[in-house]
N, CA, C and O of each residue as an XYZ file, in Angstrom:
332
protein
N       0.839     -1.183      0.000
C       0.000      0.000      0.000
C       0.876      1.236      0.000
O       1.884      1.299      0.703
N       0.476      2.229     -0.805
C       1.244      3.466     -0.946
C       0.844      4.493      0.100
O      -0.202      4.381      0.740
N       1.666      5.455      0.254
C       1.398      6.548      1.180
C       1.195      7.810      0.359
O       2.048      8.193     -0.440
N       0.053      8.447      0.571
C      -0.227      9.703     -0.122
C       0.388     10.847      0.666
O       0.228     10.943      1.883
N       1.087     11.701     -0.044
C       1.712     12.849      0.596
C       1.069     14.106      0.038
O       1.107     14.361     -1.165
N       0.487     14.875      0.918
C      -0.136     16.125      0.493
C       0.904     17.229      0.541
O       1.712     17.295      1.467
N       0.880     18.082     -0.448
C       1.787     19.227     -0.434
C       0.972     20.491     -0.558
O      -0.001     20.545     -1.310
N       1.367     21.497      0.175
C       0.693     22.787      0.099
C       1.305     23.570     -1.051
O       2.524     23.719     -1.137
N       0.464     24.060     -1.916
C       0.947     24.848     -3.041
C       1.386     26.214     -2.551
O       0.769     26.793     -1.658
N       2.438     26.715     -3.132
C       2.900     28.064     -2.860
C       2.626     28.881     -4.109
O       3.129     28.572     -5.189
N       1.826     29.921     -3.954
C       1.443     30.736     -5.095
C       2.350     31.948     -5.212
O       2.849     32.460     -4.209
N       2.561     32.401     -6.428
C       3.339     33.603     -6.662
C       2.612     34.818     -6.086
O       1.382     34.868     -6.072
N       3.377     35.782     -5.618
C       2.768     37.039     -5.188
C       2.074     37.658     -6.389
O       2.672     37.816     -7.454
N       0.825     38.001     -6.211
C       0.030     38.561     -7.298
C      -0.979     37.591     -7.861
O      -1.881     37.998     -8.594
N      -0.853     36.322     -7.542
C      -1.812     35.324     -8.020
C      -3.024     35.338     -7.095
O      -3.233     34.413     -6.311
N      -3.808     36.391     -7.199
C      -4.935     36.615     -6.296
C      -5.993     35.534     -6.443
O      -6.572     35.101     -5.446
N      -6.255     35.093     -7.664
C      -7.313     34.103     -7.884
C      -6.835     32.660     -7.707
O      -7.616     31.722     -7.873
N      -5.574     32.484     -7.376
C      -5.001     31.170     -7.033
C      -5.153     30.130     -8.146
O      -5.433     28.958     -7.895
N      -4.959     30.599     -9.388
C      -4.998     29.653    -10.507
C      -3.596     29.267    -10.971
O      -3.432     28.618    -12.004
N      -2.582     29.672    -10.196
C      -1.182     29.362    -10.442
C      -0.596     30.165    -11.596
O       0.464     29.822    -12.119
N      -1.281     31.230    -11.993
C      -0.816     32.132    -13.040
C      -1.088     33.566    -12.585
O      -2.115     33.831    -11.961
N      -0.193     34.475    -12.888
C      -0.431     35.894    -12.612
C      -0.797     36.534    -13.944
O       0.038     36.674    -14.839
N      -2.063     36.919    -14.053
C      -2.607     37.368    -15.334
C      -3.464     38.627    -15.162
O      -3.569     39.200    -14.077
N      -4.062     39.023    -16.267
C      -4.956     40.177    -16.265
C      -6.149     39.943    -15.322
O      -6.722     40.905    -14.811
N      -6.517     38.712    -15.093
C      -7.615     38.424    -14.179
C      -7.258     38.841    -12.758
O      -8.112     39.324    -12.014
N      -6.004     38.657    -12.385
C      -5.552     39.105    -11.065
C      -5.561     40.633    -10.991
O      -5.965     41.207     -9.979
N      -5.116     41.289    -12.066
C      -5.177     42.752    -12.125
C      -6.616     43.240    -11.938
O      -6.867     44.203    -11.215
N      -7.548     42.563    -12.597
C      -8.951     42.964    -12.493
C      -9.463     42.882    -11.064
O     -10.197     43.762    -10.612
N      -9.084     41.844    -10.361
C      -9.530     41.685     -8.976
C      -8.942     42.794     -8.102
O      -9.649     43.404     -7.301
N      -7.652     43.045     -8.263
C      -7.026     44.129     -7.499
C      -7.699     45.465     -7.850
O      -7.944     46.290     -6.970
N      -7.988     45.665     -9.110
C      -8.644     46.912     -9.542
C     -10.014     47.094     -8.898
O     -10.416     48.214     -8.584
N     -10.721     45.996     -8.705
C     -12.033     46.072     -8.056
C     -11.949     46.700     -6.671
O     -12.900     47.330     -6.208
N     -10.810     46.524     -6.014
C     -10.680     46.955     -4.623
C      -9.665     48.068     -4.414
O      -9.296     48.371     -3.280
N      -9.216     48.674     -5.497
C      -8.241     49.755     -5.382
C      -8.751     50.844     -4.440
O      -9.910     51.249     -4.525
N      -7.901     51.308     -3.560
C      -8.191     52.342     -2.549
C      -8.976     51.829     -1.344
O      -9.328     52.621     -0.469
N      -9.252     50.555     -1.275
C      -9.884     49.995     -0.069
C      -8.838     49.894      1.027
O      -7.649     49.744      0.746
N      -9.277     49.977      2.269
C      -8.370     49.811      3.405
C      -8.986     48.849      4.412
O     -10.166     48.508      4.329
N      -8.177     48.427      5.349
C      -8.652     47.512      6.390
C      -9.670     48.179      7.299
O     -10.306     47.503      8.108
N      -9.838     49.480      7.183
C     -10.862     50.208      7.942
C     -12.248     50.076      7.310
O     -13.257     50.354      7.959
N     -12.298     49.654      6.050
C     -13.586     49.499      5.367
C     -14.331     48.286      5.906
O     -13.734     47.244      6.181
N     -15.630     48.436      6.051
C     -16.469     47.388      6.639
C     -16.425     46.086      5.846
O     -16.611     45.012      6.418
N     -16.182     46.165      4.544
C     -16.205     44.966      3.699
C     -14.814     44.377      3.442
O     -14.661     43.561      2.534
N     -13.814     44.762      4.206
C     -12.428     44.309      4.014
C     -12.308     42.785      3.939
O     -11.528     42.254      3.148
N     -13.078     42.096      4.760
C     -13.013     40.629      4.806
C     -14.179     39.950      4.100
O     -14.316     38.728      4.159
N     -15.012     40.731      3.439
C     -16.213     40.187      2.792
C     -15.922     39.775      1.352
O     -15.271     40.500      0.602
N     -16.414     38.608      0.988
C     -16.276     38.119     -0.378
C     -17.217     38.923     -1.273
O     -18.416     39.019     -1.008
N     -16.654     39.497     -2.334
C     -17.441     40.306     -3.259
C     -17.955     39.503     -4.433
O     -17.840     38.278     -4.471
N     -18.524     40.216     -5.392
C     -19.077     39.569     -6.583
C     -18.009     38.852     -7.404
O     -18.326     37.974     -8.207
N     -16.753     39.221     -7.207
C     -15.659     38.579     -7.937
C     -15.107     37.354     -7.193
O     -14.076     36.802     -7.577
N     -15.796     36.940     -6.137
C     -15.424     35.767     -5.329
C     -14.147     35.960     -4.510
O     -13.513     34.985     -4.108
N     -13.772     37.210     -4.265
C     -12.580     37.520     -3.471
C     -12.890     38.662     -2.517
O     -13.796     39.460     -2.753
N     -12.131     38.726     -1.448
C     -12.258     39.806     -0.471
C     -11.134     40.822     -0.698
O     -10.058     40.458     -1.173
N     -11.376     42.075     -0.365
C     -10.325     43.083     -0.531
C      -9.004     42.697      0.128
O      -7.941     42.942     -0.443
N      -9.049     42.107      1.306
C      -7.812     41.768      2.023
C      -6.912     40.840      1.209
O      -5.696     40.836      1.404
N      -7.499     40.048      0.292
C      -6.705     39.156     -0.552
C      -5.845     39.922     -1.551
O      -4.870     39.385     -2.076
N      -6.204     41.168     -1.812
C      -5.481     42.000     -2.779
C      -4.425     42.872     -2.118
O      -3.690     43.587     -2.799
N      -4.348     42.817     -0.814
C      -3.357     43.592     -0.067
C      -2.043     42.807     -0.055
O      -1.663     42.222      0.960
N      -1.372     42.806     -1.181
C      -0.218     41.942     -1.388
C       0.966     42.306     -0.511
O       1.770     41.437     -0.173
N       1.091     43.572     -0.136
C       2.193     43.974      0.742
C       1.781     44.029      2.210
O       2.570     44.406      3.077
N       0.544     43.650      2.470
C       0.003     43.517      3.826
C       0.160     44.784      4.666
O       0.512     44.726      5.844
N      -0.110     45.935      4.032
C      -0.029     47.195      4.768
C      -1.404     47.749      5.134
O      -1.512     48.854      5.666
N      -2.451     46.979      4.848
C      -3.799     47.396      5.217
C      -4.481     48.292      4.201
O      -5.490     48.924      4.514
N      -3.946     48.356      2.985
C      -4.543     49.189      1.942
C      -4.206     48.617      0.569
O      -3.141     48.035      0.365
N      -5.133     48.795     -0.364
C      -4.896     48.374     -1.743
C      -4.415     49.609     -2.497
O      -5.180     50.544     -2.735
N      -3.136     49.599     -2.870
C      -2.511     50.777     -3.468
C      -1.657     50.380     -4.669
O      -1.610     49.218     -5.072
N      -0.994     51.371     -5.216
C      -0.094     51.140     -6.337
C       1.019     50.168     -5.957
O       1.554     49.479     -6.825
N       1.371     50.103     -4.695
C       2.416     49.172     -4.263
C       1.982     47.718     -4.446
O       2.810     46.851     -4.728
N       0.694     47.454     -4.286
C       0.189     46.102     -4.539
C       0.253     45.779     -6.029
O       0.593     44.659     -6.410
N      -0.076     46.766     -6.877
C       0.075     46.573     -8.319
C       1.533     46.289     -8.679
O       1.810     45.454     -9.540
N       2.452     46.972     -8.031
C       3.880     46.757     -8.312
C       4.288     45.321     -8.014
O       5.028     44.710     -8.785
N       3.806     44.781     -6.897
C       4.134     43.390     -6.548
C       3.535     42.421     -7.552
O       4.183     41.455     -7.954
N       2.305     42.678     -7.954
C       1.658     41.830     -8.955
C       2.429     41.915    -10.277
O       2.668     40.901    -10.932
N       2.808     43.120    -10.652
C       3.520     43.329    -11.922
C       4.843     42.580    -11.972
O       5.262     42.128    -13.038
N       5.495     42.448    -10.838
C       6.786     41.763    -10.791
C       6.665     40.302    -11.219
O       7.638     39.709    -11.685
N       5.483     39.727    -11.065
C       5.272     38.321    -11.445
C       4.305     38.163    -12.612
O       3.887     37.050    -12.928
N       3.951     39.267    -13.249
C       2.976     39.199    -14.327
C       3.416     38.237    -15.424
O       4.573     38.222    -15.843
N       2.460     37.438    -15.873
C       2.648     36.476    -16.949
C       3.565     35.321    -16.547
O       4.147     34.650    -17.400
N       3.685     35.101    -15.252
C       4.484     33.972    -14.752
C       3.563     32.903    -14.191
O       2.439     33.185    -13.776
N       4.050     31.691    -14.185
C       3.334     30.563    -13.626
C       4.084     30.078    -12.405
O       5.314     30.057    -12.385
N       3.329     29.684    -11.378
C       3.938     29.126    -10.184
C       4.453     27.730    -10.428
O       4.333     27.194    -11.530
N       5.026     27.145     -9.400
C       5.555     25.782     -9.497
C       4.449     24.797     -9.832
O       3.321     24.925     -9.357
N       4.783     23.822    -10.648
C       3.843     22.769    -11.008
C       4.234     21.517    -10.225
O       5.386     21.083    -10.253
N       3.265     20.955     -9.536
C       3.528     19.770     -8.723
C       2.959     18.530     -9.349
O       3.092     17.440     -8.792
């Protein structure tokens, strides 16, 4: 009998939708929440795009800003590790 080993996937910074690719779809999600902050009532609420604003706070500073776009851009059009 074999042993199944589960591995946790590590996603690239900017892969907001967790599809293992950093694409225009991730940009769109970040754009939906641009200028949101952790002070906003819906910070942890899943929106119509199936994501919460906090998921787009890539630098974890409590706000969705140009700095989050910069982090996403650094990995744009890249694919994460394939297991």
